mmCIF file of C-alpha atoms in Angstrom:
data_model
loop_
_atom_site.group_PDB
_atom_site.id
_atom_site.type_symbol
_atom_site.label_atom_id
_atom_site.label_comp_id
_atom_site.label_asym_id
_atom_site.label_seq_id
_atom_site.Cartn_x
_atom_site.Cartn_y
_atom_site.Cartn_z
ATOM 1 C CA MET D 1 -28.288 1.216 0.945
ATOM 2 C CA PRO D 2 -24.850 0.621 -0.638
ATOM 3 C CA GLU D 3 -23.147 -2.705 -0.127
ATOM 4 C CA ARG D 4 -20.364 -2.624 2.470
ATOM 5 C CA PRO D 5 -16.859 -3.359 1.180
ATOM 6 C CA THR D 6 -15.507 -6.865 1.613
ATOM 7 C CA VAL D 7 -12.022 -8.291 1.865
ATOM 8 C CA LEU D 8 -10.764 -11.806 1.228
ATOM 9 C CA LEU D 9 -9.710 -13.742 4.312
ATOM 10 C CA VAL D 10 -6.683 -15.973 3.687
ATOM 11 C CA ASP D 11 -4.437 -18.371 5.576
ATOM 12 C CA GLU D 12 -0.678 -17.866 6.008
ATOM 13 C CA LEU D 13 -0.058 -19.530 2.622
ATOM 14 C CA GLY D 14 -2.437 -17.168 0.842
ATOM 15 C CA ARG D 15 -5.203 -19.720 0.362
ATOM 16 C CA ALA D 16 -8.647 -18.119 0.232
ATOM 17 C CA LEU D 17 -10.868 -18.768 3.239
ATOM 18 C CA GLY D 18 -13.786 -16.602 2.136
ATOM 19 C CA PRO D 19 -15.048 -13.030 2.171
ATOM 20 C CA SER D 20 -15.460 -10.830 5.223
ATOM 21 C CA ASP D 21 -16.868 -7.400 5.871
ATOM 22 C CA LYS D 22 -13.880 -5.040 5.662
ATOM 23 C CA LEU D 23 -14.479 -3.339 9.007
ATOM 24 C CA GLU D 24 -15.110 -6.650 10.801
ATOM 25 C CA ALA D 25 -11.804 -8.028 9.460
ATOM 26 C CA HIS D 26 -10.035 -5.032 11.023
ATOM 27 C CA GLU D 27 -11.662 -5.348 14.456
ATOM 28 C CA ALA D 28 -9.450 -6.771 17.212
ATOM 29 C CA PRO D 29 -7.803 -9.201 17.177
ATOM 30 C CA GLY D 30 -7.741 -8.744 13.376
ATOM 31 C CA ARG D 31 -8.340 -11.433 10.766
ATOM 32 C CA LEU D 32 -5.689 -12.226 8.168
ATOM 33 C CA HIS D 33 -6.783 -10.858 4.806
ATOM 34 C CA LEU D 34 -5.390 -10.048 1.388
ATOM 35 C CA ALA D 35 -4.005 -6.563 0.705
ATOM 36 C CA PHE D 36 -1.565 -4.735 -1.533
ATOM 37 C CA SER D 37 0.982 -1.935 -1.152
ATOM 38 C CA VAL D 38 1.990 -0.007 -4.271
ATOM 39 C CA PHE D 39 5.365 1.695 -4.707
ATOM 40 C CA LEU D 40 5.649 4.175 -7.579
ATOM 41 C CA PHE D 41 9.029 5.389 -8.785
ATOM 42 C CA ARG D 42 9.742 8.391 -11.018
ATOM 43 C CA ASP D 43 13.291 8.882 -12.187
ATOM 44 C CA ARG D 44 15.190 8.464 -8.888
ATOM 45 C CA GLN D 45 12.278 9.308 -6.610
ATOM 46 C CA LEU D 46 9.603 7.405 -4.708
ATOM 47 C CA LEU D 47 6.057 8.727 -4.270
ATOM 48 C CA LEU D 48 4.712 8.796 -0.715
ATOM 49 C CA GLN D 49 1.201 9.679 0.382
ATOM 50 C CA GLN D 50 -0.167 10.978 3.636
ATOM 51 C CA ARG D 51 -3.364 9.111 4.391
ATOM 52 C CA ALA D 52 -6.458 11.295 4.649
ATOM 53 C CA THR D 53 -7.435 12.244 8.189
ATOM 54 C CA SER D 54 -10.901 10.787 7.514
ATOM 55 C CA LYS D 55 -9.475 7.229 7.238
ATOM 56 C CA TYR D 56 -10.904 4.940 9.919
ATOM 57 C CA HIS D 57 -7.487 3.537 10.802
ATOM 58 C CA PHE D 58 -3.999 5.019 10.637
ATOM 59 C CA PRO D 59 -5.330 8.449 9.546
ATOM 60 C CA GLY D 60 -2.830 11.171 8.723
ATOM 61 C CA ILE D 61 0.243 8.934 8.655
ATOM 62 C CA TRP D 62 2.621 8.671 5.709
ATOM 63 C CA ALA D 63 2.840 5.523 3.605
ATOM 64 C CA ASN D 64 3.759 4.285 0.161
ATOM 65 C CA ALA D 65 1.867 5.586 -2.895
ATOM 66 C CA CYS D 66 -1.250 3.450 -2.466
ATOM 67 C CA CYS D 67 -2.592 0.649 -0.252
ATOM 68 C CA SER D 68 -5.852 -1.232 -0.452
ATOM 69 C CA HIS D 69 -7.552 -4.616 -0.655
ATOM 70 C CA PRO D 70 -8.633 -6.527 -3.740
ATOM 71 C CA ALA D 71 -12.263 -7.555 -3.614
ATOM 72 C CA PRO D 72 -12.824 -11.301 -3.403
ATOM 73 C CA GLY D 73 -12.290 -12.719 -6.901
ATOM 74 C CA ASP D 74 -10.379 -9.654 -8.189
ATOM 75 C CA ASP D 75 -6.921 -9.932 -9.726
ATOM 76 C CA ILE D 76 -4.436 -8.211 -7.414
ATOM 77 C CA VAL D 77 -2.555 -6.328 -10.131
ATOM 78 C CA ASP D 78 -5.737 -5.164 -11.884
ATOM 79 C CA SER D 79 -7.224 -4.098 -8.557
ATOM 80 C CA ALA D 80 -4.067 -2.171 -7.598
ATOM 81 C CA GLU D 81 -3.815 -0.412 -10.979
ATOM 82 C CA ARG D 82 -7.476 0.626 -10.679
ATOM 83 C CA ARG D 83 -6.929 1.881 -7.124
ATOM 84 C CA VAL D 84 -3.888 3.953 -8.183
ATOM 85 C CA ARG D 85 -6.089 5.664 -10.813
ATOM 86 C CA GLU D 86 -8.854 6.281 -8.250
ATOM 87 C CA GLU D 87 -6.640 7.583 -5.431
ATOM 88 C CA LEU D 88 -3.854 9.325 -7.349
ATOM 89 C CA GLY D 89 -5.149 9.954 -10.866
ATOM 90 C CA LEU D 90 -2.169 8.067 -12.318
ATOM 91 C CA ASP D 91 -1.952 5.231 -14.822
ATOM 92 C CA ALA D 92 0.750 2.755 -13.867
ATOM 93 C CA ASP D 93 1.709 -0.706 -15.051
ATOM 94 C CA LEU D 94 2.472 -2.652 -11.883
ATOM 95 C CA ASP D 95 4.464 -5.792 -11.148
ATOM 96 C CA ASP D 96 3.745 -7.999 -8.131
ATOM 97 C CA VAL D 97 7.220 -8.465 -6.623
ATOM 98 C CA GLY D 98 6.684 -10.204 -3.294
ATOM 99 C CA THR D 99 4.561 -10.724 -0.204
ATOM 100 C CA PHE D 100 4.845 -10.516 3.563
ATOM 101 C CA ILE D 101 2.525 -10.836 6.545
ATOM 102 C CA TYR D 102 2.266 -8.167 9.183
ATOM 103 C CA ARG D 103 0.008 -7.213 12.062
ATOM 104 C CA ALA D 104 -0.314 -3.698 13.470
ATOM 105 C CA VAL D 105 -2.770 -2.082 15.864
ATOM 106 C CA ASP D 106 -3.842 1.511 15.229
ATOM 107 C CA PRO D 107 -3.362 3.232 18.606
ATOM 108 C CA GLY D 108 -6.137 5.737 17.864
ATOM 109 C CA SER D 109 -8.970 3.451 16.778
ATOM 110 C CA GLY D 110 -7.860 0.070 18.124
ATOM 111 C CA LEU D 111 -8.451 -1.403 14.666
ATOM 112 C CA VAL D 112 -5.998 -4.046 13.483
ATOM 113 C CA GLU D 113 -4.216 -4.488 10.180
ATOM 114 C CA HIS D 114 -3.423 -8.195 9.820
ATOM 115 C CA GLU D 115 -2.551 -8.645 6.189
ATOM 116 C CA LEU D 116 -0.930 -10.870 3.649
ATOM 117 C CA ASP D 117 0.403 -7.896 1.727
ATOM 118 C CA HIS D 118 1.415 -8.064 -1.942
ATOM 119 C CA VAL D 119 4.071 -5.492 -2.832
ATOM 120 C CA LEU D 120 3.554 -3.991 -6.290
ATOM 121 C CA VAL D 121 6.042 -1.752 -8.070
ATOM 122 C CA GLY D 122 5.596 0.627 -10.994
ATOM 123 C CA THR D 123 7.728 3.162 -12.824
ATOM 124 C CA LEU D 124 6.202 6.448 -13.965
ATOM 125 C CA ALA D 125 7.339 8.953 -16.583
ATOM 126 C CA ALA D 126 9.784 11.592 -15.323
ATOM 127 C CA ASP D 127 7.106 14.293 -15.527
ATOM 128 C CA ALA D 128 4.283 12.271 -13.909
ATOM 129 C CA GLU D 129 2.406 14.152 -11.205
ATOM 130 C CA PRO D 130 -0.388 12.722 -9.076
ATOM 131 C CA ASN D 131 -3.822 14.310 -8.809
ATOM 132 C CA PRO D 132 -4.899 12.838 -5.457
ATOM 133 C CA ASP D 133 -8.461 12.266 -4.301
ATOM 134 C CA PRO D 134 -8.700 14.375 -1.102
ATOM 135 C CA GLY D 135 -11.061 11.817 0.430
ATOM 136 C CA GLU D 136 -8.218 9.282 0.334
ATOM 137 C CA VAL D 137 -5.000 11.312 0.340
ATOM 138 C CA ALA D 138 -4.126 14.354 2.473
ATOM 139 C CA ALA D 139 -0.791 15.086 0.757
ATOM 140 C CA VAL D 140 1.884 13.565 -1.468
ATOM 141 C CA MET D 141 5.636 13.963 -1.663
ATOM 142 C CA TRP D 142 8.481 12.642 -3.805
ATOM 143 C CA VAL D 143 11.447 11.279 -1.826
ATOM 144 C CA PRO D 144 14.871 10.612 -3.369
ATOM 145 C CA VAL D 145 15.463 6.852 -3.542
ATOM 146 C CA ARG D 146 19.079 7.366 -2.422
ATOM 147 C CA GLU D 147 17.727 8.543 0.938
ATOM 148 C CA LEU D 148 15.868 5.266 1.296
ATOM 149 C CA SER D 149 18.437 2.839 -0.041
ATOM 150 C CA ALA D 150 21.199 4.344 2.086
ATOM 151 C CA GLY D 151 19.133 3.636 5.178
ATOM 152 C CA SER D 152 18.877 7.339 5.934
ATOM 153 C CA ALA D 153 15.481 8.616 6.957
ATOM 154 C CA ALA D 154 16.448 12.273 6.544
ATOM 155 C CA GLU D 155 13.780 12.880 3.891
ATOM 156 C CA LEU D 156 11.060 10.738 5.483
ATOM 157 C CA PRO D 157 8.254 12.183 7.595
ATOM 158 C CA ASP D 158 8.174 11.154 11.258
ATOM 159 C CA ALA D 159 4.875 9.262 11.227
ATOM 160 C CA MET D 160 5.286 6.367 8.774
ATOM 161 C CA ALA D 161 2.860 3.467 8.369
ATOM 162 C CA PRO D 162 3.818 0.335 10.318
ATOM 163 C CA TRP D 163 3.887 -1.743 7.093
ATOM 164 C CA PHE D 164 6.065 0.720 5.180
ATOM 165 C CA ALA D 165 9.589 -0.429 6.110
ATOM 166 C CA GLU D 166 9.069 -4.116 5.338
ATOM 167 C CA ALA D 167 7.222 -3.424 2.081
ATOM 168 C CA LEU D 168 9.849 -0.861 1.036
ATOM 169 C CA GLU D 169 12.629 -3.393 1.568
ATOM 170 C CA ILE D 170 10.921 -5.778 -0.870
ATOM 171 C CA ALA D 171 10.340 -2.992 -3.418
ATOM 172 C CA LEU D 172 13.938 -1.706 -3.245
ATOM 173 C CA GLN D 173 15.403 -5.209 -3.409
ATOM 174 C CA THR D 174 13.480 -5.820 -6.618
ATOM 175 C CA ARG D 175 14.737 -2.551 -8.135
ATOM 176 C CA ALA D 176 18.320 -3.409 -7.153
ATOM 177 C CA GLU D 177 18.034 -6.879 -8.702
ATOM 178 C CA ALA D 178 16.603 -5.363 -11.892
ATOM 179 C CA ALA D 179 19.490 -2.854 -12.079
ATOM 180 C CA ILE D 180 22.069 -5.621 -11.630
ATOM 181 C CA GLY D 181 20.359 -7.699 -14.306
ATOM 182 C CA GLY D 182 20.478 -4.777 -16.729
ATOM 183 C CA CYS D 183 16.718 -4.252 -16.778
#
């Protein structure tokens, strides 16, 4: 019998409290655990993914390129880069650009996301195209960054993940600061 996935429980300051079964951490009321949200940019576009309908929480909704949890003891950046390869078939060098805590209840399953979420950002080649794993990703789309930074949701799907807006703000702020700094 395969070992069930685990997540790392943390306090509000990110200090490790110990491992937990992934599903148990997501049961109400939700236990604060470590996670990451990856934003991938290509030229002036951002990659979005629609979560597979087989996901046990928030199935079928749109989110950033990749989200997951590092296993206890794993480096967050290494774990996120590995997950991007597994889910999207892309190699990306990622930078950890900030964190936030959020809590959201999936109305369908009642499961709870309560995460200390690390936002990671990567830039892909202009011709990069994902090759998504259908067990993880139902669909992908590239959205012009100008649509996001202008505050317009014209290009965004209706059903966006509850963590998306706050994580996106951190990702876009980092890109704006890099552009101002000449990076």
